[in-house]
mmCIF file of C-alpha atoms in Angstrom:
data_model
loop_
_atom_site.group_PDB
_atom_site.id
_atom_site.type_symbol
_atom_site.label_atom_id
_atom_site.label_comp_id
_atom_site.label_asym_id
_atom_site.label_seq_id
_atom_site.Cartn_x
_atom_site.Cartn_y
_atom_site.Cartn_z
ATOM 1 C CA UNK A 28 0.024 15.257 11.013
ATOM 2 C CA UNK A 29 -1.975 18.092 13.090
ATOM 3 C CA UNK A 30 1.786 19.479 13.968
ATOM 4 C CA UNK A 31 2.168 19.554 9.960
ATOM 5 C CA UNK A 32 -1.218 21.236 9.276
ATOM 6 C CA UNK A 33 0.001 23.747 12.154
ATOM 7 C CA UNK A 34 3.085 24.437 9.918
ATOM 8 C CA UNK A 35 0.699 25.235 7.016
ATOM 9 C CA UNK A 36 -1.469 27.681 8.988
ATOM 10 C CA UNK A 37 -1.682 31.036 7.538
ATOM 11 C CA UNK A 38 0.263 32.871 10.060
ATOM 12 C CA UNK A 39 3.177 30.589 9.645
ATOM 13 C CA UNK A 40 3.348 30.954 5.399
ATOM 14 C CA UNK A 41 2.784 34.842 5.299
ATOM 15 C CA UNK A 42 -0.722 34.105 4.257
ATOM 16 C CA UNK A 43 0.074 32.187 1.317
ATOM 17 C CA UNK A 44 -1.248 29.194 0.337
ATOM 18 C CA UNK A 45 0.498 26.083 0.620
ATOM 19 C CA UNK A 46 0.334 22.839 -2.179
ATOM 20 C CA UNK A 47 -0.154 19.913 -1.345
ATOM 21 C CA UNK A 48 3.041 18.455 -2.504
ATOM 22 C CA UNK A 49 4.723 20.944 0.033
ATOM 23 C CA UNK A 50 2.266 19.992 2.521
ATOM 24 C CA UNK A 51 3.322 16.609 2.444
ATOM 25 C CA UNK A 52 7.328 17.120 2.358
ATOM 26 C CA UNK A 53 6.590 19.182 5.764
ATOM 27 C CA UNK A 54 5.574 16.094 7.187
ATOM 28 C CA UNK A 55 8.315 14.425 5.546
ATOM 29 C CA UNK A 56 10.351 16.347 7.635
ATOM 30 C CA UNK A 57 8.692 16.601 10.356
ATOM 31 C CA UNK A 58 8.958 12.955 10.674
ATOM 32 C CA UNK A 59 12.885 13.438 10.194
ATOM 33 C CA UNK A 60 13.185 15.733 12.241
ATOM 34 C CA UNK A 61 11.106 14.777 15.327
ATOM 35 C CA UNK A 62 9.473 11.403 14.718
ATOM 36 C CA UNK A 63 6.956 10.435 17.326
ATOM 37 C CA UNK A 64 8.219 7.967 20.197
ATOM 38 C CA UNK A 65 6.375 5.047 19.582
ATOM 39 C CA UNK A 66 7.596 3.228 15.973
ATOM 40 C CA UNK A 67 4.384 1.977 15.462
ATOM 41 C CA UNK A 68 2.889 5.621 15.091
ATOM 42 C CA UNK A 69 5.668 6.710 13.079
ATOM 43 C CA UNK A 70 5.221 3.974 10.828
ATOM 44 C CA UNK A 71 1.565 5.251 10.430
ATOM 45 C CA UNK A 72 2.602 8.692 9.592
ATOM 46 C CA UNK A 73 5.781 7.363 6.895
ATOM 47 C CA UNK A 74 3.236 5.209 5.235
ATOM 48 C CA UNK A 75 0.161 7.348 5.085
ATOM 49 C CA UNK A 76 2.644 10.375 4.094
ATOM 50 C CA UNK A 77 4.127 7.826 1.420
ATOM 51 C CA UNK A 78 0.493 7.137 -0.009
ATOM 52 C CA UNK A 79 0.177 10.549 -0.272
ATOM 53 C CA UNK A 80 3.604 11.176 -2.458
ATOM 54 C CA UNK A 81 2.417 8.167 -4.875
ATOM 55 C CA UNK A 82 -0.844 9.999 -5.768
ATOM 56 C CA UNK A 83 1.067 12.563 -6.318
ATOM 57 C CA UNK A 84 3.202 10.600 -8.739
ATOM 58 C CA UNK A 85 6.391 11.592 -6.590
ATOM 59 C CA UNK A 86 7.426 7.647 -7.079
ATOM 60 C CA UNK A 87 11.038 7.603 -5.438
ATOM 61 C CA UNK A 88 9.696 9.556 -2.280
ATOM 62 C CA UNK A 89 6.738 7.016 -2.292
ATOM 63 C CA UNK A 90 8.894 3.980 -2.320
ATOM 64 C CA UNK A 91 11.261 5.874 0.744
ATOM 65 C CA UNK A 92 8.559 6.404 3.163
ATOM 66 C CA UNK A 93 6.578 3.215 1.883
ATOM 67 C CA UNK A 94 9.544 1.233 3.086
ATOM 68 C CA UNK A 95 9.947 3.156 6.044
ATOM 69 C CA UNK A 96 6.604 1.987 6.952
ATOM 70 C CA UNK A 97 6.678 -1.382 6.699
ATOM 71 C CA UNK A 98 10.463 -1.306 8.037
ATOM 72 C CA UNK A 99 10.434 -3.577 11.856
ATOM 73 C CA UNK A 100 6.580 -3.915 11.517
ATOM 74 C CA UNK A 101 5.533 -7.487 12.374
ATOM 75 C CA UNK A 102 2.475 -9.143 12.216
ATOM 76 C CA UNK A 103 0.948 -10.494 15.323
ATOM 77 C CA UNK A 104 -2.677 -11.187 14.665
ATOM 78 C CA UNK A 105 -5.147 -10.586 12.307
ATOM 79 C CA UNK A 106 -5.448 -7.019 12.080
ATOM 80 C CA UNK A 107 -2.050 -6.121 12.286
ATOM 81 C CA UNK A 108 -1.613 -9.248 9.497
ATOM 82 C CA UNK A 109 -4.002 -7.169 7.158
ATOM 83 C CA UNK A 110 -2.301 -3.793 7.732
ATOM 84 C CA UNK A 111 1.101 -5.417 6.825
ATOM 85 C CA UNK A 112 -0.537 -6.889 3.712
ATOM 86 C CA UNK A 113 -2.232 -3.570 2.610
ATOM 87 C CA UNK A 114 1.001 -1.764 3.250
ATOM 88 C CA UNK A 115 2.883 -4.306 1.261
ATOM 89 C CA UNK A 116 0.215 -4.021 -1.910
ATOM 90 C CA UNK A 117 0.716 -0.300 -1.624
ATOM 91 C CA UNK A 118 4.836 -0.673 -1.751
ATOM 92 C CA UNK A 119 4.102 -3.077 -4.780
ATOM 93 C CA UNK A 120 2.806 -0.463 -6.946
ATOM 94 C CA UNK A 121 4.777 2.076 -5.642
ATOM 95 C CA UNK A 122 7.893 -0.316 -7.141
ATOM 96 C CA UNK A 123 5.669 -0.900 -9.982
ATOM 97 C CA UNK A 124 5.514 2.497 -11.048
ATOM 98 C CA UNK A 125 9.365 2.710 -11.336
ATOM 99 C CA UNK A 126 9.186 -0.118 -13.464
ATOM 100 C CA UNK A 127 10.937 -2.501 -10.688
ATOM 101 C CA UNK A 128 8.775 -5.287 -11.355
ATOM 102 C CA UNK A 129 10.693 -8.163 -9.775
ATOM 103 C CA UNK A 130 10.996 -6.393 -6.436
ATOM 104 C CA UNK A 131 7.045 -5.432 -6.639
ATOM 105 C CA UNK A 132 6.774 -9.258 -7.075
ATOM 106 C CA UNK A 133 8.949 -9.911 -3.942
ATOM 107 C CA UNK A 134 6.548 -7.466 -2.138
ATOM 108 C CA UNK A 135 3.188 -8.367 -3.379
ATOM 109 C CA UNK A 136 4.241 -11.929 -2.751
ATOM 110 C CA UNK A 137 5.308 -10.966 0.982
ATOM 111 C CA UNK A 138 1.820 -9.333 1.388
ATOM 112 C CA UNK A 139 0.383 -12.457 -0.174
ATOM 113 C CA UNK A 140 2.024 -14.896 2.383
ATOM 114 C CA UNK A 141 0.796 -12.849 5.399
ATOM 115 C CA UNK A 142 -2.685 -12.803 4.268
ATOM 116 C CA UNK A 143 -2.275 -16.490 4.333
ATOM 117 C CA UNK A 144 -0.869 -17.237 7.206
ATOM 118 C CA UNK A 145 -3.204 -14.896 9.686
ATOM 119 C CA UNK A 146 -6.328 -14.268 7.187
ATOM 120 C CA UNK A 147 -6.587 -17.536 5.046
ATOM 121 C CA UNK A 148 -10.304 -17.852 6.458
ATOM 122 C CA UNK A 149 -11.424 -14.217 5.092
ATOM 123 C CA UNK A 150 -12.523 -14.345 1.500
ATOM 124 C CA UNK A 151 -11.883 -10.551 1.362
ATOM 125 C CA UNK A 152 -8.551 -10.843 2.450
ATOM 126 C CA UNK A 153 -7.723 -13.622 -0.117
ATOM 127 C CA UNK A 154 -9.693 -11.465 -2.863
ATOM 128 C CA UNK A 155 -7.313 -8.455 -1.995
ATOM 129 C CA UNK A 156 -4.451 -10.424 -2.783
ATOM 130 C CA UNK A 157 -6.030 -12.347 -5.906
ATOM 131 C CA UNK A 158 -5.997 -8.681 -7.302
ATOM 132 C CA UNK A 159 -2.539 -7.471 -6.314
ATOM 133 C CA UNK A 160 -0.908 -10.361 -7.264
ATOM 134 C CA UNK A 161 -3.003 -10.670 -10.328
ATOM 135 C CA UNK A 162 -1.445 -7.096 -10.974
ATOM 136 C CA UNK A 163 2.088 -7.928 -10.225
ATOM 137 C CA UNK A 164 2.500 -10.670 -12.031
ATOM 138 C CA UNK A 165 1.066 -9.153 -15.547
ATOM 139 C CA UNK A 166 3.788 -6.803 -14.871
ATOM 140 C CA UNK A 167 6.482 -8.860 -14.920
ATOM 141 C CA UNK A 168 4.278 -10.967 -18.154
ATOM 142 C CA UNK A 169 3.370 -13.920 -16.109
ATOM 143 C CA UNK A 170 -0.500 -13.373 -17.905
ATOM 144 C CA UNK A 171 -1.563 -17.093 -17.076
ATOM 145 C CA UNK A 172 -1.202 -16.759 -13.400
ATOM 146 C CA UNK A 173 -2.123 -13.547 -13.639
ATOM 147 C CA UNK A 174 -5.377 -14.612 -15.051
ATOM 148 C CA UNK A 175 -5.541 -17.351 -12.670
ATOM 149 C CA UNK A 176 -5.567 -14.862 -9.577
ATOM 150 C CA UNK A 177 -8.546 -12.459 -11.138
ATOM 151 C CA UNK A 178 -10.422 -15.574 -11.711
ATOM 152 C CA UNK A 179 -10.155 -16.506 -8.385
ATOM 153 C CA UNK A 180 -10.762 -12.898 -7.371
ATOM 154 C CA UNK A 181 -14.109 -13.261 -8.943
ATOM 155 C CA UNK A 182 -14.969 -16.565 -7.747
ATOM 156 C CA UNK A 183 -14.670 -15.716 -4.219
ATOM 157 C CA UNK A 184 -16.910 -12.488 -5.061
ATOM 158 C CA UNK A 185 -19.585 -14.645 -6.651
ATOM 159 C CA UNK A 186 -18.887 -17.171 -3.693
ATOM 160 C CA UNK A 187 -19.383 -14.610 -0.962
ATOM 161 C CA UNK A 188 -21.311 -11.332 -2.226
ATOM 162 C CA UNK A 189 -21.948 -10.034 1.263
ATOM 163 C CA UNK A 190 -18.127 -10.165 2.437
ATOM 164 C CA UNK A 191 -16.663 -9.517 -0.861
ATOM 165 C CA UNK A 192 -17.697 -6.207 -2.285
ATOM 166 C CA UNK A 193 -14.577 -4.723 -3.874
ATOM 167 C CA UNK A 194 -14.876 -4.693 -7.684
ATOM 168 C CA UNK A 195 -11.824 -6.182 -9.675
ATOM 169 C CA UNK A 196 -11.513 -3.221 -11.643
ATOM 170 C CA UNK A 197 -11.258 -1.737 -7.741
ATOM 171 C CA UNK A 198 -8.418 -3.498 -7.022
ATOM 172 C CA UNK A 199 -6.672 -3.308 -9.968
ATOM 173 C CA UNK A 200 -6.584 0.468 -9.783
#
């Protein structure tokens, strides 16, 4: 990331400011031409760039990089499962933005499965699953199941207020 910002330095841009989109595109180009030797670092960078594209409304670019950030990654413990589940959630949002709802549901379910396998005893992880699934189930018009997921998330917040400090609106946004 630092090298990307170096390419955006005024001495390299002729003193002209660089737009955020151009900076993200520079990062993507750098990732493609000189990827980090460590596959995990490359996946992390792809994920960050994908998230930035998503926030910029660049769905296709976001999707490409978010998929790259998940490719070949395996959960080996709770921490890696939490990260991969979060990446699945973000990819599901990108797919929903592109109206690829059935694919989004499959990706959200993969995140859910990771959390159930590695993080079943962590209320905050289960709350994140509930809200991710609720959002996706709404998109595929499975409203009763979505409502059940929201209710489960709210129940977790009520039962574990010190552990689950996220609001439903935060998760659905």
